[in-house]
Amino acid sequence: MKTDHPVIDSRHLIHEAAQAHYYGLHPALALSSVTRIPAEVAGLDHRLGHIREKFDADLVIWDSHPLALGATPRQVYIDGIPQIKDPHPLNKPQTYQAIPRTPNFNDEAKKAIEYEGLVPLEPASSVNEEETIVFTNVKSLWKKKDQTSEVIDVLNDSSATGVVLVRRGKVGWAGSELASVDVVNAISGKTRVVDLEGGSIAPGLTSFGSPLGLEEIEAEPATNDGAIDPTEHDFVIKAKDGISLGGRHLLLAYRSGVTSAITAPVSSSYIGGLSTCFRTGSMSVLEDGAMIQDVVAVHATVGRISVYNEALDKGTKTSISTQIGMLRSLLLGRQKTELGEWYRRVAMGETPLVINVAKADYMAALINLKQEIESHTLTKMRMVFGVATEAHLIADKIAEAGIGVVLLPPRPSRMVWDMRRMLPGPPLSQDTQVTKLLRAGVLVGIGILETVFARNTRFDLAWTAMDANGSLSESETMALASSNIDKMLGVERSGSDLVGDLVVYHGGGIFDLSSKVVGVISERRAMVDLF
C-alpha cells in the first residue's frame, strides 16, 4: 500500500490497509501490505517489517486494532526510542481492540471480474408506489425532528431491533418487531422484506469542496468541465451549467451514503463562480428532483493554496492585498457587471460568500472586511471559510463574526506555508480543529478536495467523532456533513424534499465498519433505490 502523498497524507498509511480490509482483503494481508511486503520490495526485510529478535526496534503501540477505523498511535518507537513527547491518547471502546467485522463483498468482487473492473453502478432495482418495502431488524432510524435540522433516533431502543415500512419513498410506520405484525398484515398490495441484520437508516450526507459532477478523470481534460476565470468576462459562471450526472464518482458516492453534493466551478483565478446543489444519484439534470438548488453561494479564494487546485494560476501570482482589495471593490458595488450584481447580493446578505482560505492572518483580514461591509450596508453578510487549516487560532473571533467553517479536508497536513500552524490532533494534540471550533461556538462542516474521496464521507465523520474523544454525539457528527452545511450555505429544502433522502445500512450503523449501504429512500422522488 502507498499513500500518494500529499494527496493522501502519509500519516494515515494504516487507513489504506484498513480500507482494503473493509472491502475484503484478509486482515493478515492488509497488515502485511504496510509492513512486511514494503520491506521485502525495498530489500530491507532482513531488518524491517517484522517484530523479531535482532530486527530494528521500530514499533507502534496502537490505541485499537490497527485495522480499526481511526486507529491512532499511543507511542512510536524508532530503534527503541520513544518519539512522541507527552502523547494525548484516545479512549477507544473494547470492541475496537479486535479485528473489525466487515461486510461481505463477494458478489461485488465477482462482478468486478465479470465486468473487468467497470461494474454497473446504477441501482439493482428502484421500487415505486406499487410496492411496500418492509425493513426488518433495524437497530436505529435517524430522522429530522419537527421540521428542524436536528436528527433523532426514532426507534431509540438499544435492547431490540425494529421494523420500518416504506411506501412511495416515505417512511409510513416504524416500531418494534412485535408491534409490526398487525401493521404488516394490514398492508394491501405487494410487499418486499429486506432484513438489515442490525442495520440502520440515517439521513443522506452532503459532499462539499470538490469538483464532484464537474470532473470524471482528473488528469484527462476531455472528461472535465474545465477551469474558469471570471475576471476575463462580464458574466458569471454557474456550476449548474457544467454539471454532468451519472458518472462513476457520483454513483459511488451515492452508493456510499452521499446523496447530495454542493459543487462550485473550478477557477484559475482568486475570483470563482456560483456553486449548485444536486442529487448524486440522478442520471440527468432534467430528472425531477435532480437539482436541489440552482445557485448556492458565490466562491472566491484568498491566499496561496494552489496545491489544492492545480488550475489556480492567476490567484497565486496576485498579492493577498490585491485579492482582498478586489473583494472589497466588488462588495461595495464598484463593479457594474453581472459579477458585481452577485457580490451586491452577498453584501446584502442574500447569498453566502464562500472563501477558500487557509492562513489565520488572512481570515482575520476577511473578518475585518466583513465588518467594514456590514457597517456600510447595515446588513449581516453570510460568509463561510473553506479549507480553514489555521481557523482554530482565531476560533473565538470567527464565532463572534458569525462565520461558518467547512474544513477541507477534516485532517489537514502542512502542504504549503499558509498551513504551517495546523492543529495535528491526537496523539500530538488533545484538540482537533473540529473540537476547538465547536467549543468556540462556530458552525462547522467537513468536506473534501478530491472527487474520489466523496465515497469515504461517513468514515471521515466516524474518524472525526473518535478523534473528538466522546465529545460529539451521533447526531452532532452527522450534522457535520449534512444539516450544518445546509444551514451555513442556506440550502433550502422544502415540501417532500424537507426530510431529504434516507440511506439504508445493512449490518451496522452509519459509522460502523461492519455496515454497507444497501438502499436509498427518496421521498422527493417517491421511490426506494436498492443496491
Coordinates of C-alpha atoms in Angstrom, one line a residue:
M1 CA 0.0 0.0 0.0
K2 CA 1.1 3.6 -0.6
T3 CA -0.5 7.0 0.2
D4 CA 0.4 9.0 -2.9
H5 CA 1.5 11.8 -0.5
P6 CA 0.5 14.6 -0.4
V7 CA -2.9 13.7 -2.0
I8 CA -3.3 11.2 0.8
D9 CA -1.4 12.1 4.0
S10 CA 1.4 9.6 4.7
R11 CA 0.5 9.8 8.4
H12 CA -2.6 7.8 7.6
L13 CA -1.0 5.0 5.7
I14 CA -2.6 2.4 8.0
H15 CA -6.0 3.7 6.9
E16 CA -5.3 2.5 3.4
A17 CA -4.8 -1.0 4.8
A18 CA -8.0 -0.6 6.9
Q19 CA -10.0 0.2 3.7
A20 CA -8.6 -2.7 1.9
H21 CA -9.7 -5.0 4.8
Y22 CA -13.1 -3.4 4.8
Y23 CA -13.6 -4.3 1.1
G24 CA -12.5 -7.9 1.6
L25 CA -8.7 -8.2 2.0
H26 CA -7.7 -10.7 4.6
P27 CA -6.5 -8.9 7.8
A28 CA -3.1 -10.5 7.8
L29 CA -2.6 -9.5 4.1
A30 CA -3.8 -6.0 4.9
L31 CA -1.3 -5.5 7.7
S32 CA 1.5 -7.1 5.6
S33 CA 0.7 -4.6 2.8
V34 CA 2.1 -1.8 5.0
T35 CA 4.8 -3.7 7.0
R36 CA 6.4 -6.9 5.6
I37 CA 5.7 -6.6 1.9
P38 CA 7.1 -3.0 1.5
A39 CA 10.2 -4.1 3.5
E40 CA 10.7 -7.0 1.1
V41 CA 10.2 -4.9 -2.0
A42 CA 12.8 -2.4 -0.7
G43 CA 15.2 -5.2 0.1
L44 CA 15.1 -4.4 3.9
D45 CA 13.3 -7.4 5.1
H46 CA 16.4 -8.6 7.0
R47 CA 15.8 -5.8 9.5
L48 CA 12.3 -4.2 8.9
G49 CA 8.8 -5.5 8.5
H50 CA 8.7 -7.9 11.4
I51 CA 8.8 -8.0 15.2
R52 CA 11.7 -10.3 15.6
E53 CA 14.9 -10.7 17.6
K54 CA 17.8 -8.7 16.1
F55 CA 15.4 -6.7 13.9
D56 CA 15.2 -2.9 14.2
A57 CA 13.1 -1.9 17.2
D58 CA 10.8 0.3 15.1
L59 CA 7.4 -0.3 16.8
V60 CA 4.0 1.4 17.1
I61 CA 1.7 1.0 20.1
W62 CA -1.9 1.5 18.8
D63 CA -4.9 2.6 20.8
S64 CA -7.0 0.0 18.9
H65 CA -6.6 -2.8 16.4
P66 CA -4.5 -1.2 13.6
L67 CA -7.3 -2.0 11.1
A68 CA -10.0 -0.4 13.2
L69 CA -11.3 2.9 11.8
G70 CA -9.3 5.8 13.1
A71 CA -6.6 3.7 14.8
T72 CA -4.2 6.1 16.3
P73 CA -0.7 5.6 17.8
R74 CA -0.3 5.9 21.5
Q75 CA 3.5 5.8 21.1
V76 CA 6.0 5.3 18.3
Y77 CA 9.5 3.8 18.9
I78 CA 12.4 4.1 16.5
D79 CA 15.4 2.0 17.4
G80 CA 13.6 1.5 20.8
I81 CA 13.5 5.3 21.4
P82 CA 10.0 6.8 22.1
Q83 CA 9.3 9.6 19.5
I84 CA 6.2 11.3 20.9
K85 CA 6.7 13.5 23.9
D86 CA 3.6 13.8 26.1
P87 CA 1.2 11.9 23.8
H88 CA -2.6 12.6 24.0
P89 CA -4.2 9.1 23.9
L90 CA -7.8 8.5 23.0
N91 CA -10.2 6.3 24.9
K92 CA -11.5 3.6 22.5
P93 CA -14.2 1.0 23.2
Q94 CA -13.1 -2.5 24.0
T95 CA -14.7 -3.7 20.7
Y96 CA -12.1 -1.7 18.8
Q97 CA -9.3 -3.9 20.2
A98 CA -10.4 -6.9 18.0
I99 CA -10.2 -7.4 14.2
P100 CA -13.0 -5.3 12.8
R101 CA -16.1 -7.2 11.5
T102 CA -16.6 -6.1 7.9
P103 CA -19.4 -6.6 5.3
N104 CA -19.4 -9.4 2.7
F105 CA -18.3 -8.0 -0.7
N106 CA -18.1 -11.4 -2.5
D107 CA -20.8 -10.5 -5.0
E108 CA -19.2 -7.2 -5.8
A109 CA -15.8 -9.0 -6.3
K110 CA -17.4 -11.4 -8.8
K111 CA -19.0 -8.6 -10.7
A112 CA -15.7 -6.7 -10.8
I113 CA -14.1 -9.7 -12.6
E114 CA -17.1 -10.2 -14.8
Y115 CA -17.1 -6.5 -16.0
E116 CA -13.3 -6.1 -16.0
G117 CA -13.4 -3.5 -13.2
L118 CA -16.2 -1.3 -14.7
V119 CA -19.1 -2.7 -12.7
P120 CA -22.5 -1.0 -13.5
L121 CA -23.2 1.3 -10.5
E122 CA -26.9 2.1 -11.1
P123 CA -29.3 0.7 -8.5
A124 CA -30.2 -3.0 -8.9
S125 CA -33.9 -2.1 -8.6
S126 CA -36.0 1.0 -7.9
V127 CA -39.3 0.5 -6.0
N128 CA -42.1 2.9 -6.7
E129 CA -45.6 3.4 -5.3
E130 CA -46.8 -0.1 -6.3
E131 CA -44.8 -1.9 -3.6
T132 CA -44.2 -1.5 0.1
I133 CA -40.7 -2.2 1.5
V134 CA -40.6 -3.8 4.9
F135 CA -37.1 -3.3 6.5
T136 CA -36.7 -5.7 9.5
N137 CA -34.0 -6.0 12.2
V138 CA -33.5 -2.2 12.1
K139 CA -31.3 -1.1 15.0
S140 CA -31.9 2.7 14.6
L141 CA -33.9 5.1 12.4
W142 CA -32.5 8.6 12.3
K143 CA -34.9 11.3 11.1
K144 CA -35.3 15.0 11.3
K145 CA -37.2 16.2 14.3
D146 CA -40.2 18.6 13.9
Q147 CA -39.1 20.3 10.7
T148 CA -35.8 21.2 12.3
S149 CA -32.3 20.2 11.3
E150 CA -31.8 18.1 14.4
V151 CA -32.0 14.4 13.9
I152 CA -33.1 11.8 16.4
D153 CA -33.3 8.1 16.6
V154 CA -37.0 7.3 16.2
L155 CA -36.6 3.7 17.4
N156 CA -34.4 4.7 20.4
D157 CA -34.3 1.3 21.9
S158 CA -30.9 -0.2 22.4
S159 CA -32.3 -3.5 23.6
A160 CA -34.2 -4.6 20.5
T161 CA -34.4 -4.1 16.7
G162 CA -37.4 -2.7 14.9
V163 CA -39.3 -2.7 11.7
V164 CA -39.7 0.2 9.2
L165 CA -42.3 0.3 6.5
V166 CA -41.7 2.5 3.4
R167 CA -44.1 3.3 0.7
R168 CA -43.8 5.8 -2.2
G169 CA -40.3 6.7 -0.8
K170 CA -41.8 7.8 2.6
V171 CA -41.5 6.1 6.0
G172 CA -45.0 5.2 6.9
W173 CA -44.5 3.4 10.1
A174 CA -41.7 2.4 12.4
G175 CA -41.8 0.4 15.6
S176 CA -40.9 -2.8 17.4
E177 CA -40.8 -6.2 15.8
L178 CA -43.8 -7.4 17.9
A179 CA -45.9 -4.3 17.2
S180 CA -45.2 -4.6 13.5
V181 CA -47.0 -7.9 13.0
D182 CA -50.5 -6.5 12.7
V183 CA -49.3 -3.5 10.7
V184 CA -47.6 -5.7 8.1
N185 CA -50.6 -8.0 7.9
A186 CA -52.8 -5.0 7.2
I187 CA -50.8 -3.9 4.2
S188 CA -52.6 -4.3 0.9
G189 CA -50.7 -4.9 -2.4
K190 CA -47.2 -6.1 -3.0
T191 CA -44.6 -6.1 -0.2
R192 CA -40.9 -6.8 -0.2
V193 CA -39.0 -7.7 3.0
V194 CA -35.4 -6.6 3.5
D195 CA -33.5 -7.9 6.5
L196 CA -31.0 -5.3 7.7
E197 CA -29.5 -7.7 10.3
G198 CA -29.0 -4.9 12.9
G199 CA -28.6 -2.2 10.3
S200 CA -29.6 1.4 10.4
I201 CA -31.5 4.1 8.4
A202 CA -30.0 7.6 8.5
P203 CA -30.1 10.9 6.6
G204 CA -28.1 11.1 3.4
L205 CA -24.9 13.0 3.6
T206 CA -23.7 16.1 1.6
S207 CA -20.4 16.4 -0.1
F208 CA -18.8 19.8 -0.4
G209 CA -15.5 21.2 -1.7
S210 CA -14.5 19.0 -4.6
P211 CA -15.5 19.3 -8.3
L212 CA -17.9 16.4 -8.0
G213 CA -20.1 16.4 -11.0
L214 CA -17.7 18.6 -13.0
E215 CA -14.8 16.2 -13.1
E216 CA -14.7 12.5 -14.1
I217 CA -11.0 11.8 -14.7
E218 CA -8.8 14.5 -13.1
A219 CA -5.9 14.0 -15.5
E220 CA -8.0 13.9 -18.6
P221 CA -9.3 17.4 -19.6
A222 CA -11.8 16.0 -22.0
T223 CA -13.8 14.5 -19.1
N224 CA -13.9 17.7 -17.1
D225 CA -15.8 21.0 -17.2
G226 CA -12.5 22.9 -17.3
A227 CA -11.3 25.9 -15.3
I228 CA -12.9 29.3 -15.4
D229 CA -11.6 32.9 -14.9
P230 CA -14.5 35.3 -14.1
T231 CA -12.1 38.3 -14.2
E232 CA -11.9 37.9 -18.0
H233 CA -15.7 38.1 -18.5
D234 CA -18.6 40.4 -17.8
F235 CA -20.9 37.5 -16.9
V236 CA -20.9 35.0 -14.0
I237 CA -20.1 31.3 -14.4
K238 CA -22.6 28.9 -12.8
A239 CA -21.7 25.3 -11.9
K240 CA -25.2 24.1 -12.8
D241 CA -24.4 24.7 -16.5
G242 CA -21.5 22.3 -16.5
I243 CA -22.8 19.5 -14.3
S244 CA -22.7 16.0 -15.8
L245 CA -24.6 13.4 -13.9
G246 CA -24.3 9.6 -14.0
G247 CA -20.5 9.5 -13.6
R248 CA -18.7 6.8 -11.6
H249 CA -17.6 9.2 -8.8
L250 CA -21.1 10.4 -8.3
L251 CA -22.7 6.9 -8.3
L252 CA -20.0 5.5 -6.0
A253 CA -20.7 8.4 -3.6
Y254 CA -24.4 7.7 -3.9
R255 CA -23.9 4.0 -3.1
S256 CA -21.8 5.1 -0.1
G257 CA -24.5 7.3 1.6
V258 CA -23.7 10.7 0.0
T259 CA -27.0 11.6 -1.6
S260 CA -26.3 15.3 -2.4
A261 CA -23.4 17.5 -3.4
I262 CA -22.6 21.2 -3.5
T263 CA -20.1 21.9 -6.2
A264 CA -18.5 25.2 -7.4
P265 CA -16.8 25.8 -10.8
V266 CA -13.0 25.1 -10.8
S267 CA -11.4 28.6 -11.1
S268 CA -8.0 29.6 -12.3
S269 CA -8.5 32.9 -10.5
Y270 CA -9.0 34.0 -7.0
I271 CA -12.5 35.0 -8.1
G272 CA -14.7 32.0 -8.5
G273 CA -18.2 31.2 -9.8
L274 CA -21.6 30.1 -8.4
S275 CA -22.0 26.7 -6.8
T276 CA -25.0 24.5 -7.2
C277 CA -26.6 21.7 -5.1
F278 CA -27.8 18.5 -6.8
R279 CA -28.6 14.8 -6.2
T280 CA -25.7 12.4 -6.7
G281 CA -27.9 9.5 -7.7
S282 CA -29.7 11.3 -10.6
M283 CA -28.7 10.4 -14.2
S284 CA -29.7 13.7 -15.8
V285 CA -30.2 17.3 -14.7
L286 CA -33.6 17.0 -16.4
E287 CA -34.8 14.4 -13.9
D288 CA -37.4 15.5 -11.4
G289 CA -35.7 16.5 -8.2
A290 CA -32.1 16.2 -9.7
M291 CA -31.3 19.8 -9.0
I292 CA -31.9 20.8 -5.3
Q293 CA -30.8 24.4 -5.6
D294 CA -29.6 26.1 -8.8
V295 CA -27.4 28.6 -7.0
V296 CA -26.0 28.1 -3.5
A297 CA -23.1 30.5 -3.0
V298 CA -20.5 32.8 -4.6
H299 CA -17.0 31.5 -4.3
A300 CA -13.5 33.0 -4.0
T301 CA -10.0 32.2 -2.8
V302 CA -7.6 34.2 -0.7
G303 CA -4.0 33.1 -0.2
R304 CA -1.5 30.9 -1.9
I305 CA -3.1 27.5 -1.7
S306 CA -2.9 26.3 -5.3
V307 CA -1.8 22.9 -4.0
Y308 CA -5.5 22.2 -3.6
N309 CA -6.3 23.4 -7.1
E310 CA -3.8 22.9 -9.9
A311 CA -5.9 25.2 -12.1
L312 CA -5.4 28.2 -9.7
D313 CA -2.7 30.1 -11.5
K314 CA -3.6 33.7 -11.5
G315 CA -4.5 33.7 -7.8
T316 CA -1.1 32.6 -6.7
K317 CA 0.6 35.3 -8.7
T318 CA -1.6 38.1 -7.3
S319 CA -0.8 39.7 -3.9
I320 CA -3.0 38.9 -1.0
S321 CA -3.8 42.6 -0.5
T322 CA -4.9 42.8 -4.2
Q323 CA -7.1 39.7 -3.7
I324 CA -8.9 41.2 -0.7
G325 CA -9.0 44.7 -2.3
M326 CA -10.8 43.2 -5.3
L327 CA -13.3 41.6 -2.9
R328 CA -13.8 44.9 -1.2
S329 CA -14.4 46.6 -4.6
L330 CA -17.0 44.0 -5.6
L331 CA -18.8 44.1 -2.2
L332 CA -19.0 47.9 -2.2
G333 CA -20.7 47.8 -5.6
R334 CA -17.9 49.4 -7.6
Q335 CA -18.1 46.8 -10.4
K336 CA -21.2 47.4 -12.6
T337 CA -21.2 43.9 -14.1
E338 CA -23.2 40.7 -13.6
L339 CA -20.4 39.6 -11.2
G340 CA -20.8 42.9 -9.3
E341 CA -24.5 42.3 -9.0
W342 CA -23.9 38.9 -7.4
Y343 CA -21.5 40.5 -4.9
R344 CA -24.1 43.1 -4.2
R345 CA -26.4 40.2 -3.2
V346 CA -23.6 38.9 -1.0
A347 CA -23.2 42.3 0.7
M348 CA -26.9 42.5 1.4
G349 CA -26.9 39.1 3.0
E350 CA -29.0 37.5 0.2
T351 CA -26.3 35.0 -1.0
P352 CA -23.4 33.4 1.0
L353 CA -19.8 34.0 0.1
V354 CA -17.5 31.0 0.4
I355 CA -13.8 31.9 0.6
N356 CA -11.2 29.2 0.5
V357 CA -8.5 30.4 2.8
A358 CA -6.0 28.5 5.0
K359 CA -4.0 31.1 6.9
A360 CA -5.3 32.7 10.1
D361 CA -3.9 36.1 9.2
Y362 CA -5.9 36.2 6.0
M363 CA -9.0 35.0 7.8
A364 CA -8.6 37.9 10.3
A365 CA -8.3 40.4 7.3
L366 CA -11.5 38.9 5.9
I367 CA -13.3 39.3 9.3
N368 CA -12.3 43.0 9.2
L369 CA -13.6 43.2 5.6
K370 CA -16.9 41.6 6.6
Q371 CA -17.3 44.1 9.4
E372 CA -16.4 47.0 7.1
I373 CA -19.1 46.0 4.5
E374 CA -21.7 45.4 7.2
S375 CA -21.1 48.9 8.6
H376 CA -21.7 50.2 5.1
T377 CA -24.8 48.2 4.3
L378 CA -26.2 47.9 7.9
T379 CA -26.9 44.2 6.9
K380 CA -25.3 41.0 8.1
M381 CA -23.3 39.2 5.5
R382 CA -23.2 35.4 5.2
M383 CA -19.6 34.3 5.0
V384 CA -18.1 30.8 5.1
F385 CA -14.4 29.9 5.3
G386 CA -13.4 26.8 3.3
V387 CA -10.1 24.9 3.8
A388 CA -9.6 26.9 7.1
T389 CA -6.5 25.0 8.2
E390 CA -5.5 27.6 10.8
A391 CA -9.0 28.6 11.8
H392 CA -8.5 27.2 15.3
L393 CA -6.1 30.0 16.1
I394 CA -8.9 32.6 15.9
A395 CA -11.9 30.4 16.6
D396 CA -13.5 32.9 19.0
K397 CA -13.2 35.7 16.5
I398 CA -14.7 33.6 13.8
A399 CA -17.6 32.7 16.1
E400 CA -18.2 36.3 17.0
A401 CA -18.3 37.3 13.3
G402 CA -20.9 34.6 12.7
I403 CA -18.8 32.9 10.0
G404 CA -19.2 29.2 9.2
V405 CA -16.3 26.9 8.6
V406 CA -16.0 23.9 6.3
L407 CA -12.8 22.0 6.9
L408 CA -11.2 20.8 3.7
P409 CA -10.0 18.2 4.5
P410 CA -11.0 17.4 8.1
R411 CA -7.5 16.1 8.9
P412 CA -5.1 18.6 7.3
S413 CA -1.3 18.5 6.7
R414 CA 1.3 21.2 6.3
M415 CA 1.1 21.2 2.5
V416 CA 2.0 24.9 2.0
W417 CA 3.3 27.8 4.1
D418 CA -0.2 29.0 4.8
M419 CA -1.0 25.8 6.7
R420 CA 2.1 25.5 8.8
R421 CA 0.3 26.2 12.1
M422 CA -2.3 23.4 11.7
L423 CA -3.6 21.5 14.7
P424 CA -2.5 17.9 14.2
G425 CA -5.0 16.2 16.6
P426 CA -4.3 13.0 18.6
P427 CA -1.8 11.8 19.6
L428 CA 0.2 15.1 19.1
S429 CA -2.6 17.4 20.4
Q430 CA -5.6 16.8 22.6
D431 CA -7.9 19.0 20.5
T432 CA -8.7 18.8 16.8
Q433 CA -9.8 21.6 14.5
V434 CA -13.4 20.4 14.9
T435 CA -13.5 20.2 18.7
K436 CA -11.8 23.6 19.1
L437 CA -14.1 25.3 16.6
L438 CA -17.3 23.8 18.0
R439 CA -16.3 24.7 21.6
A440 CA -15.9 28.3 20.5
G441 CA -19.4 28.2 19.0
V442 CA -18.5 28.1 15.3
L443 CA -20.9 26.3 12.9
V444 CA -18.6 23.6 11.4
G445 CA -18.8 21.2 8.5
I446 CA -16.3 18.9 6.8
G447 CA -15.7 18.3 3.2
I448 CA -13.2 17.0 0.6
L449 CA -11.0 18.4 -2.1
E450 CA -10.7 15.4 -4.4
T451 CA -13.8 13.8 -6.0
V452 CA -12.5 10.3 -5.3
F453 CA -12.9 10.8 -1.5
A454 CA -16.7 11.6 -1.6
R455 CA -17.4 7.9 -1.1
N456 CA -15.5 7.9 2.3
T457 CA -17.5 10.7 3.8
R458 CA -19.2 8.6 6.5
F459 CA -15.8 7.2 7.5
D460 CA -14.4 10.7 7.7
L461 CA -17.3 11.5 10.1
A462 CA -16.7 8.5 12.2
W463 CA -13.0 9.2 12.4
T464 CA -13.7 12.8 13.4
A465 CA -16.0 11.7 16.2
M466 CA -13.4 9.3 17.5
D467 CA -10.7 12.0 17.5
A468 CA -13.2 14.1 19.5
N469 CA -12.8 11.5 22.3
G470 CA -16.5 11.3 23.1
S471 CA -17.4 15.0 22.9
L472 CA -19.6 14.5 19.8
S473 CA -22.9 12.7 19.7
E474 CA -24.0 10.7 16.7
S475 CA -26.5 13.4 15.8
E476 CA -23.8 16.2 16.0
T477 CA -21.4 14.0 14.0
M478 CA -23.9 13.5 11.1
A479 CA -24.6 17.2 11.1
L480 CA -21.0 18.0 10.1
A481 CA -21.7 16.6 6.6
S482 CA -25.4 17.4 6.3
S483 CA -27.5 19.9 8.2
N484 CA -24.6 22.2 9.3
I485 CA -23.5 22.7 5.7
D486 CA -27.2 23.3 4.6
K487 CA -27.5 25.9 7.4
M488 CA -24.4 27.9 6.7
L489 CA -24.9 27.9 2.9
G490 CA -28.7 28.5 3.1
V491 CA -29.6 25.4 1.1
E492 CA -33.4 25.4 1.1
R493 CA -35.2 22.0 1.2
S494 CA -38.9 22.2 1.3
G495 CA -42.0 20.1 0.8
S496 CA -41.2 16.5 0.1
D497 CA -37.5 17.4 0.0
L498 CA -37.5 18.8 3.5
V499 CA -36.7 15.4 5.1
G500 CA -34.1 14.6 2.4
D501 CA -33.1 11.2 1.3
L502 CA -32.6 8.4 3.9
V503 CA -29.8 5.9 3.5
V504 CA -30.3 2.2 4.4
Y505 CA -27.3 0.4 6.0
H506 CA -27.0 -3.4 6.4
G507 CA -25.1 -4.9 9.3
G508 CA -24.5 -1.9 11.4
G509 CA -24.9 1.9 11.8
I510 CA -23.8 4.7 9.6
F511 CA -20.4 4.9 11.3
D512 CA -19.6 1.2 11.6
L513 CA -17.1 -0.7 9.5
S514 CA -19.5 -3.7 9.8
S515 CA -22.1 -1.9 7.6
K516 CA -22.6 -1.2 3.9
V517 CA -25.2 0.8 2.0
V518 CA -28.0 -1.3 0.5
G519 CA -30.5 1.3 -0.4
V520 CA -31.7 5.0 -0.5
I521 CA -35.2 6.1 0.4
S522 CA -36.2 9.2 -1.5
E523 CA -39.5 10.9 -0.6
R524 CA -38.9 13.6 -3.2
R525 CA -38.7 11.0 -6.0
A526 CA -41.4 8.7 -4.3
M527 CA -39.2 5.7 -4.6
V528 CA -36.6 3.4 -3.0
D529 CA -33.3 2.5 -4.7
L530 CA -31.9 -0.9 -3.7
F531 CA -28.4 -2.0 -4.5

